[in-house]
Coordinates of N, CA and C in Angstrom, one line a residue:
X94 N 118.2 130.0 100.1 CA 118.0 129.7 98.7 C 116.6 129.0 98.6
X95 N 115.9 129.4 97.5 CA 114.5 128.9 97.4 C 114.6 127.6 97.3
X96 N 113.7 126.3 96.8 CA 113.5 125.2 96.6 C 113.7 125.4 95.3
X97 N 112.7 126.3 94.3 CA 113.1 126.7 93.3 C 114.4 126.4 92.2
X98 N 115.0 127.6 93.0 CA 116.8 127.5 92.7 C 117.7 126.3 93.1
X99 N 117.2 125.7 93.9 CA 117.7 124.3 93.9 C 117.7 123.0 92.5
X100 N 116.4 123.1 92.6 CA 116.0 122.3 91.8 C 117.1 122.5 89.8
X101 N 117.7 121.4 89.9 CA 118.8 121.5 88.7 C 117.4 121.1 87.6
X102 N 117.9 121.5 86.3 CA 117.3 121.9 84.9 C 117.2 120.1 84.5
X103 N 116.2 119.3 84.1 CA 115.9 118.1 83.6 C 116.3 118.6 82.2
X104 N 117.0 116.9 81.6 CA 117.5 116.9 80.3 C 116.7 116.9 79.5
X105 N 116.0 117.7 78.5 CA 114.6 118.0 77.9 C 114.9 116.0 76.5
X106 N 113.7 116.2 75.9 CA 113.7 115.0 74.9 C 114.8 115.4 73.7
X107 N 114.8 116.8 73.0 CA 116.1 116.8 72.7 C 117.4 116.8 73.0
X108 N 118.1 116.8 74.1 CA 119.0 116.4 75.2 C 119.5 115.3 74.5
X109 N 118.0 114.5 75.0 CA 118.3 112.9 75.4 C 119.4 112.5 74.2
X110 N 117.9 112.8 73.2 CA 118.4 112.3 71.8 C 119.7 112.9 71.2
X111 N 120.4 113.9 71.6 CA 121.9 114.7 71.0 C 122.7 113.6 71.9
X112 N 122.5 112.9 72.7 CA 123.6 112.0 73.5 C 123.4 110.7 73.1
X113 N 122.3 110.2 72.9 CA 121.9 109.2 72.5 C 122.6 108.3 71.4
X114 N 122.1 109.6 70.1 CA 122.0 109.3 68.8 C 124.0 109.8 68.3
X115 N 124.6 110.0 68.9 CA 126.2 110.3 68.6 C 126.9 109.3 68.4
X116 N 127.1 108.7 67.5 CA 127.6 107.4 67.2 C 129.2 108.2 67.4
X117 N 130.0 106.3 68.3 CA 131.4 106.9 68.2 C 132.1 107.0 67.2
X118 N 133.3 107.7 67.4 CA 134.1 108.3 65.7 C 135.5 107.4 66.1
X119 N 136.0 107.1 65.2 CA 137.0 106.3 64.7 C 138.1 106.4 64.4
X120 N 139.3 107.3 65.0 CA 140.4 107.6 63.9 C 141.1 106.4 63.0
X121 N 141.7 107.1 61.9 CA 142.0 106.3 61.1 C 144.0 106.7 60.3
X122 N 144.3 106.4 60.0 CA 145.4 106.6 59.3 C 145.5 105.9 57.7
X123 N 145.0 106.7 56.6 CA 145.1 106.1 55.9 C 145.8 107.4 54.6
X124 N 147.0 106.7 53.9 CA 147.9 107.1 53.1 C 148.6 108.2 53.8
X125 N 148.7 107.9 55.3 CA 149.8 108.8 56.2 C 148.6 110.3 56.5
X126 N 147.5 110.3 56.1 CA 146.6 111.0 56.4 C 145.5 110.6 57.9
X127 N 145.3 111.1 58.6 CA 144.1 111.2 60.0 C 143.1 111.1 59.7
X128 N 141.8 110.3 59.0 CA 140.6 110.3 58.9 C 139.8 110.0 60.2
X129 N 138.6 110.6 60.0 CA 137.7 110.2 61.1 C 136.6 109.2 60.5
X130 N 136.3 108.4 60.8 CA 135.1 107.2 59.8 C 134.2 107.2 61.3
X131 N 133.0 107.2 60.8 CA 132.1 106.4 62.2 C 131.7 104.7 62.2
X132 N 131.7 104.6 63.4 CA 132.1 102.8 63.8 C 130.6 102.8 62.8
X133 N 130.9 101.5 62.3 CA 129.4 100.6 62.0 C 128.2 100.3 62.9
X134 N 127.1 100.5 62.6 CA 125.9 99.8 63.2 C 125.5 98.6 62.8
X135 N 124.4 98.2 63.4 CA 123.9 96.7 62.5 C 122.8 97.2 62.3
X136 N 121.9 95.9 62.0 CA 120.5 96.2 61.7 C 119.7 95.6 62.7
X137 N 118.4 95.6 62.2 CA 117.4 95.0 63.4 C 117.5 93.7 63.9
X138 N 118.3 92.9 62.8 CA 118.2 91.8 63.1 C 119.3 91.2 64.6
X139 N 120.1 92.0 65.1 CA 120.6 92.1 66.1 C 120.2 92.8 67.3
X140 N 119.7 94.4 66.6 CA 118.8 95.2 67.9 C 119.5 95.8 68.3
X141 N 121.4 96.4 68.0 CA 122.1 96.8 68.1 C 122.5 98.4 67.4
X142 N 121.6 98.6 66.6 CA 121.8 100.1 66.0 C 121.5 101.0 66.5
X143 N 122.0 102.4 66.8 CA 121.9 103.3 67.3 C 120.4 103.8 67.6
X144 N 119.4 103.5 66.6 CA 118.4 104.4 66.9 C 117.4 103.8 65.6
X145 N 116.2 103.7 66.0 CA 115.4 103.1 64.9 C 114.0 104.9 65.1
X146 N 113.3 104.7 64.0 CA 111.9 105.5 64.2 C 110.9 104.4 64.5
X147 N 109.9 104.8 65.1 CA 108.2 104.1 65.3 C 107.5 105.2 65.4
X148 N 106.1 105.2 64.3 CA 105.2 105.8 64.5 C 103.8 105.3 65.2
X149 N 103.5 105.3 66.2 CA 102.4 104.7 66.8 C 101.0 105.3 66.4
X150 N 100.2 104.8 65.5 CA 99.0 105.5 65.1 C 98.0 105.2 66.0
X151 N 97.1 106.4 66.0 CA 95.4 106.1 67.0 C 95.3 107.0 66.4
X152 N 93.9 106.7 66.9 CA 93.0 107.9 66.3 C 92.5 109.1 66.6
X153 N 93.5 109.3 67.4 CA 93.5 110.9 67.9 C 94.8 111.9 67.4
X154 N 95.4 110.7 66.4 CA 96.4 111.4 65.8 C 97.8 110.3 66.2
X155 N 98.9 111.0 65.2 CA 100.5 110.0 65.5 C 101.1 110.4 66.7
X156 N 102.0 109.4 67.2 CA 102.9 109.6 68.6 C 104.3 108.8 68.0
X157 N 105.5 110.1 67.5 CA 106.5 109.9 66.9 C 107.4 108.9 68.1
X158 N 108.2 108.2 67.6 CA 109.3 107.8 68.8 C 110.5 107.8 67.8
X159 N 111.7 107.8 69.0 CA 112.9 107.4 68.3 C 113.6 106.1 69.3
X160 N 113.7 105.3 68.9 CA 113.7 103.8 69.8 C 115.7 104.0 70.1
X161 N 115.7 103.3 71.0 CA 117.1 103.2 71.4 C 117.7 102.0 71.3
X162 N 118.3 101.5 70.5 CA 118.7 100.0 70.0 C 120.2 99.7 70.8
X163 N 121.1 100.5 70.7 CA 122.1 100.6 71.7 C 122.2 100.5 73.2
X164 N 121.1 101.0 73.4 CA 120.7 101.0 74.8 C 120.1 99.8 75.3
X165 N 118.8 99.4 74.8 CA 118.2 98.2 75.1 C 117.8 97.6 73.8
X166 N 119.3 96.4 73.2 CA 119.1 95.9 71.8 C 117.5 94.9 72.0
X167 N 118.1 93.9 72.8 CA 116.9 93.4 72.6 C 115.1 93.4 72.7
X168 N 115.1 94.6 73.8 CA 114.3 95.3 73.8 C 113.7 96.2 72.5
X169 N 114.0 96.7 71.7 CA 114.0 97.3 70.4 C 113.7 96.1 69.8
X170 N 114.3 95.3 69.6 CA 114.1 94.5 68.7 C 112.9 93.9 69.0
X171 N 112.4 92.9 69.9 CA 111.0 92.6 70.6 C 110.3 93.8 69.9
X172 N 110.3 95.1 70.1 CA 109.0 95.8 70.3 C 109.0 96.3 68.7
X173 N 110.5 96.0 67.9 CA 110.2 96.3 66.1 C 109.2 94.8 65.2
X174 N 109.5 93.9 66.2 CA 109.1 92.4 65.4 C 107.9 92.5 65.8
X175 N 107.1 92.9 67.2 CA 105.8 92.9 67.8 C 105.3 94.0 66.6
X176 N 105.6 95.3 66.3 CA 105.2 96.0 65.6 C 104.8 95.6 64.2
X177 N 105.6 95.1 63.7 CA 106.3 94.5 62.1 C 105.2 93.9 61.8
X178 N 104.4 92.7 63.0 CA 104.0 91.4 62.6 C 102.3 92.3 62.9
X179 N 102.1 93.2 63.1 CA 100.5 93.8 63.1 C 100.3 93.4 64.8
X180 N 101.0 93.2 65.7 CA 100.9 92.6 67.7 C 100.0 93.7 68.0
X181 N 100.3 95.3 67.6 CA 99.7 95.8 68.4 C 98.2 96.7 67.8
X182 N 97.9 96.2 66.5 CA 97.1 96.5 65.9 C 95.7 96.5 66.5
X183 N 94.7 97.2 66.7 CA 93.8 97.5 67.8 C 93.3 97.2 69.1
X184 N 94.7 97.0 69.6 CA 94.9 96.7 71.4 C 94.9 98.5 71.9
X185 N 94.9 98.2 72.6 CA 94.0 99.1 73.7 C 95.0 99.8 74.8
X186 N 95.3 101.4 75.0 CA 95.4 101.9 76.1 C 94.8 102.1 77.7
X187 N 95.5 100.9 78.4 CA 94.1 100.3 79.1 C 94.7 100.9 80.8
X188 N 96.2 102.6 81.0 CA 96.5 102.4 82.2 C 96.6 103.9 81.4
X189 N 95.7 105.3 82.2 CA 96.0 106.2 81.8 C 95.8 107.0 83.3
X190 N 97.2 107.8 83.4 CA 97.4 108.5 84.6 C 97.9 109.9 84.6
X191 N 98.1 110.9 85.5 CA 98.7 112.4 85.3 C 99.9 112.2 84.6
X192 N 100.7 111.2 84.8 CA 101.8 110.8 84.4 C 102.5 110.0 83.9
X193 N 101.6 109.1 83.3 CA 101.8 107.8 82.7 C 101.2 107.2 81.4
X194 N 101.2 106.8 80.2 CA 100.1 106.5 79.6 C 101.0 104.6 79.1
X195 N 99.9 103.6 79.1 CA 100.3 102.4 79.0 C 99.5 101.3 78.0
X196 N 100.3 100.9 77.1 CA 99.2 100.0 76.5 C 100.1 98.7 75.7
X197 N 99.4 98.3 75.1 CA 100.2 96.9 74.1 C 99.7 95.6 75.1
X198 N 98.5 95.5 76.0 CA 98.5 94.3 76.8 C 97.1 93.7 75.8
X199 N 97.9 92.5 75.4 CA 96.6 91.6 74.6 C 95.3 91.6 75.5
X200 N 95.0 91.5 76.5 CA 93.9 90.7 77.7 C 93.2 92.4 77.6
X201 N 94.4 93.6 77.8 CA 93.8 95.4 78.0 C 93.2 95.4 79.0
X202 N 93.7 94.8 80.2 CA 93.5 95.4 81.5 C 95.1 95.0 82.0
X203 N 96.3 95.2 81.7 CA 97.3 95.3 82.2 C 98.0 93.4 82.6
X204 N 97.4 92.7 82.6 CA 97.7 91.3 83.0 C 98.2 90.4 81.9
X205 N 98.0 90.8 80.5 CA 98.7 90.3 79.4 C 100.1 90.2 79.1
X206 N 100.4 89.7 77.7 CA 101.6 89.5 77.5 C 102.5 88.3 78.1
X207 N 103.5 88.2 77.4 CA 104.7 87.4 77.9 C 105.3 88.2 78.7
X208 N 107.0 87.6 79.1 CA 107.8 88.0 79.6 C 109.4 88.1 79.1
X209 N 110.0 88.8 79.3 CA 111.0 88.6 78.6 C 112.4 90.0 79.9
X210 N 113.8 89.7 79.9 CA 114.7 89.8 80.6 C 114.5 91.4 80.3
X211 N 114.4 92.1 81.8 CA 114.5 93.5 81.7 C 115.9 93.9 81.4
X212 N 116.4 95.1 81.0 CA 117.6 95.7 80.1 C 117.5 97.1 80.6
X213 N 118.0 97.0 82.8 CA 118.4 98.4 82.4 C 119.4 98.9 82.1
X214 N 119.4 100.7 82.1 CA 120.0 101.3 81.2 C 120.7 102.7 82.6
X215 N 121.0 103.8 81.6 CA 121.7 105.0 82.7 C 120.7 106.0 82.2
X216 N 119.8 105.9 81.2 CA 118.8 106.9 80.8 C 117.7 107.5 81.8
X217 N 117.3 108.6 81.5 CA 116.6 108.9 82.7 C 115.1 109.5 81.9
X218 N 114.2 109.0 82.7 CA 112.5 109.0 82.3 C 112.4 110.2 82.7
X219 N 112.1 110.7 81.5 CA 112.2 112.1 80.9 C 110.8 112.4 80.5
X220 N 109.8 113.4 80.2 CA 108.9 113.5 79.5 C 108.5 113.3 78.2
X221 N 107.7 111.9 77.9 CA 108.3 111.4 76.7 C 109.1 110.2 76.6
X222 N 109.5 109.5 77.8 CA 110.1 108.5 77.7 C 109.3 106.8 77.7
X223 N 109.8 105.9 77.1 CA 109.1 105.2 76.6 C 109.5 103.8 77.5
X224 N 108.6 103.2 77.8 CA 109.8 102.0 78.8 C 109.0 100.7 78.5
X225 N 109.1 100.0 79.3 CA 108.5 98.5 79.2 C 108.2 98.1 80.7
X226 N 106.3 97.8 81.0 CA 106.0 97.6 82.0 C 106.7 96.1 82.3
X227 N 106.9 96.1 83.7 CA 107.4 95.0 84.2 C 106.4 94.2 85.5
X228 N 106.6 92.9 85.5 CA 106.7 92.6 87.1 C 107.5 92.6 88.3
X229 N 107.0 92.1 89.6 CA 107.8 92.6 90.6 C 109.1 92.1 90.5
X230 N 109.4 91.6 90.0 CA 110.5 91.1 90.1 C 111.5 92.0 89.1
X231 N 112.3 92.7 89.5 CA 113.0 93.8 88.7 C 113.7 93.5 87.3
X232 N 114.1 91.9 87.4 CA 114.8 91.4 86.0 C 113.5 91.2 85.1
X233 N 112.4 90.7 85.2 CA 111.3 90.4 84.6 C 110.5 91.4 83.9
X234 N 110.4 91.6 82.4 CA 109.8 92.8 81.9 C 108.8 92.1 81.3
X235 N 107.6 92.9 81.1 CA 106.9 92.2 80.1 C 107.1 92.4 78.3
X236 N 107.0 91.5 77.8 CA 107.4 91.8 76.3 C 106.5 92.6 75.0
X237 N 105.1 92.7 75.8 CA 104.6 93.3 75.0 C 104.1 95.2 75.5
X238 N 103.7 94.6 77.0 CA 102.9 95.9 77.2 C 104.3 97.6 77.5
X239 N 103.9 98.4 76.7 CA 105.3 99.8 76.7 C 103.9 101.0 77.4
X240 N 104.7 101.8 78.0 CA 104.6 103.1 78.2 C 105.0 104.1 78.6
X241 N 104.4 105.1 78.0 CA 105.1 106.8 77.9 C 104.6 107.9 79.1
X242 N 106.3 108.1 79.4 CA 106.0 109.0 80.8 C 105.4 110.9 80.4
X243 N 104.3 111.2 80.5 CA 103.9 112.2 80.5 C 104.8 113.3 81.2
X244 N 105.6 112.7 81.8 CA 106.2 114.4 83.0 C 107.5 113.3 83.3
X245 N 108.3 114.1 83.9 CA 109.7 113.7 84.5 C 109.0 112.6 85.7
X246 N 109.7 111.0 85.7 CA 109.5 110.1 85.8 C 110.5 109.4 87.1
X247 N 111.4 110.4 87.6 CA 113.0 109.7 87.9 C 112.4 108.6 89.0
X248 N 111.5 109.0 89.4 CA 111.3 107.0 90.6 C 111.7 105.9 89.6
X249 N 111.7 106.0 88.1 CA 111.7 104.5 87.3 C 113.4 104.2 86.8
X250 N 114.0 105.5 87.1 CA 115.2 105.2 86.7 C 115.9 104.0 87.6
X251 N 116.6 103.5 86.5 CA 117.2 102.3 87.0 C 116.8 100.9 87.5
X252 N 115.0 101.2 87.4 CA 114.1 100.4 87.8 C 113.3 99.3 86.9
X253 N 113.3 100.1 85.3 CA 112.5 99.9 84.3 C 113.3 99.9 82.8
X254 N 113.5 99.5 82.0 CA 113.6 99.5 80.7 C 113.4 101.2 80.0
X255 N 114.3 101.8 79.7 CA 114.3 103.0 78.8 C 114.4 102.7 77.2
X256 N 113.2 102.9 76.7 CA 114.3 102.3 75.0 C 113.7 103.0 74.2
X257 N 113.3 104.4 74.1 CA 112.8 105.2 73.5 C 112.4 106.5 74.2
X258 N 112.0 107.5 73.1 CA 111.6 108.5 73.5 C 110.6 109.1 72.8
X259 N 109.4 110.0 73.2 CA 108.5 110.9 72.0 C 109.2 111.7 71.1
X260 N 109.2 111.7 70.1 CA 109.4 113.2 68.9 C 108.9 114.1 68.5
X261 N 107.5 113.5 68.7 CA 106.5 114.5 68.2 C 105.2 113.5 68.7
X262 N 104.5 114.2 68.9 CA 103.5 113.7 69.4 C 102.1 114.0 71.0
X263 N 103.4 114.7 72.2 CA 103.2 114.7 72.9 C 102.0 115.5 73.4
X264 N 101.3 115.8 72.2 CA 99.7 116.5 72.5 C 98.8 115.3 72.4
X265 N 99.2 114.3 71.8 CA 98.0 113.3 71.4 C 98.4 112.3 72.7
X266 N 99.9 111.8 73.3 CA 99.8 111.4 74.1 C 99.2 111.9 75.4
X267 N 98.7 113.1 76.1 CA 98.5 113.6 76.9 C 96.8 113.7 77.0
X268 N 96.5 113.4 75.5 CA 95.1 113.8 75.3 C 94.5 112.4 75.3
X269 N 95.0 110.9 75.2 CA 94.8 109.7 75.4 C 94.1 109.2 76.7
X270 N 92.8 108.3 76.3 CA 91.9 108.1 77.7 C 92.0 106.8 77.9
X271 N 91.8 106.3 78.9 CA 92.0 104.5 78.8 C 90.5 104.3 77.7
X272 N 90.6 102.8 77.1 CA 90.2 102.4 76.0 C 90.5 102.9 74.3
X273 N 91.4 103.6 74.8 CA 91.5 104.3 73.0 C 92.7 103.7 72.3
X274 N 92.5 103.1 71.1 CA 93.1 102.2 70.3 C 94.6 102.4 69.6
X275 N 95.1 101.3 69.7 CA 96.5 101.9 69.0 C 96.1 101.0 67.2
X276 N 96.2 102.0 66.6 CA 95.5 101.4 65.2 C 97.0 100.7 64.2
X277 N 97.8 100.6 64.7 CA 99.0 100.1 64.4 C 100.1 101.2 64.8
X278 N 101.3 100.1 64.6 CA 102.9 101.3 64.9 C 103.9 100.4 63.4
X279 N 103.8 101.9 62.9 CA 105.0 102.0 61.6 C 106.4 102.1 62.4
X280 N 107.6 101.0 61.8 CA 108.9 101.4 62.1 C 109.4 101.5 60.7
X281 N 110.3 102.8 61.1 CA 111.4 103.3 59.9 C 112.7 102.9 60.2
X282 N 113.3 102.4 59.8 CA 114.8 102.0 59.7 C 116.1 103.5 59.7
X283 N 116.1 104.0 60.6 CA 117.1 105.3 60.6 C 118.6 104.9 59.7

């Protein structure tokens, strides 16, 4: 058997998101009838809801995401209030690789930001996947600086923060050079 035919099929970015985004269902019994209701979410202000949007603008065009608030609440939440407050408004993609693209570091040579508790997950760095750079220290993430894995990523699984994925976009991230600006990131409330 070839290497080829070995190799099992990666969960593409729509995948991710059909598993993701499936909120659980609820049975119910009401007036002796079986309803199904879906459980409640919260809002940002917990970091707890299924799925938020961010549009990351530069000037080579938008890089859609769909944030995973379930997955990594606090995480989402950090990167919706960094957003909200103008944090990442023309800071700099300062770590551009075959495989990687990285930015959000105040200093834009990678040494910036706070720190804040990494939140891993069972998600797997997919093309398009969005995480949160960390230090060596595996619990330790940084709170500001995120980046998006250009190609199947799996060394980071289990390793790094998953809390998002691309939607659209994935020409402009690929086409990104170190120094090129993030001119703000819009979040939409799903």
């Amino acid at each position: 058997m070839s290497v080829k035919n070995q190799i099992k099929a990666l969960p593409t970015n729509t995948d991710v998101l059909q598993i993701i985004s499936t909120q659980p269902k609820q049975s119910q019994i009401q007036n002796g009838e079986n309803t199904e209701t879906t459980i409640p979410t919260f809002g940002v202000e917990d970091g707890t809801k299924a799925s938020y949007s961010a549009v990351i603008k530069t000037g080579k065009g938008d890089i859609s995401l769909t944030l995973f608030g379930k997955d990594a609440p606090k995480t989402v939440k950090n990167f919706i209030d960094k957003a909200k407050s103008g944090y990442y408004k023309d800071l700099t993609f300062h770590r551009v690789e075959d495989w990687v693209l990285q930015g959000g570091d105040p200093k834009g040579d990678g040494t910036g930001g706070g720190t804040m508790q990494t939140e891993l997950n069972d998600l797997p760095f997919i093309e398009g996947s969005l995480g949160v750079a960390r230090r060596d220290d595996i619990n330790v993430s940084n709170d500001s600086q995120f980046f998006v894995t250009k190609s199947e990523a799996s060394h980071l699984n289990g390793k790094y923060t998953n809390f998002g994925v691309v939607t659209k976009g994935m020409d402009v991230v690929k086409d990104m050079v170190i120094g090129d600006k993030i001119l703000g990131i819009e979040i939409e409330d799903k």
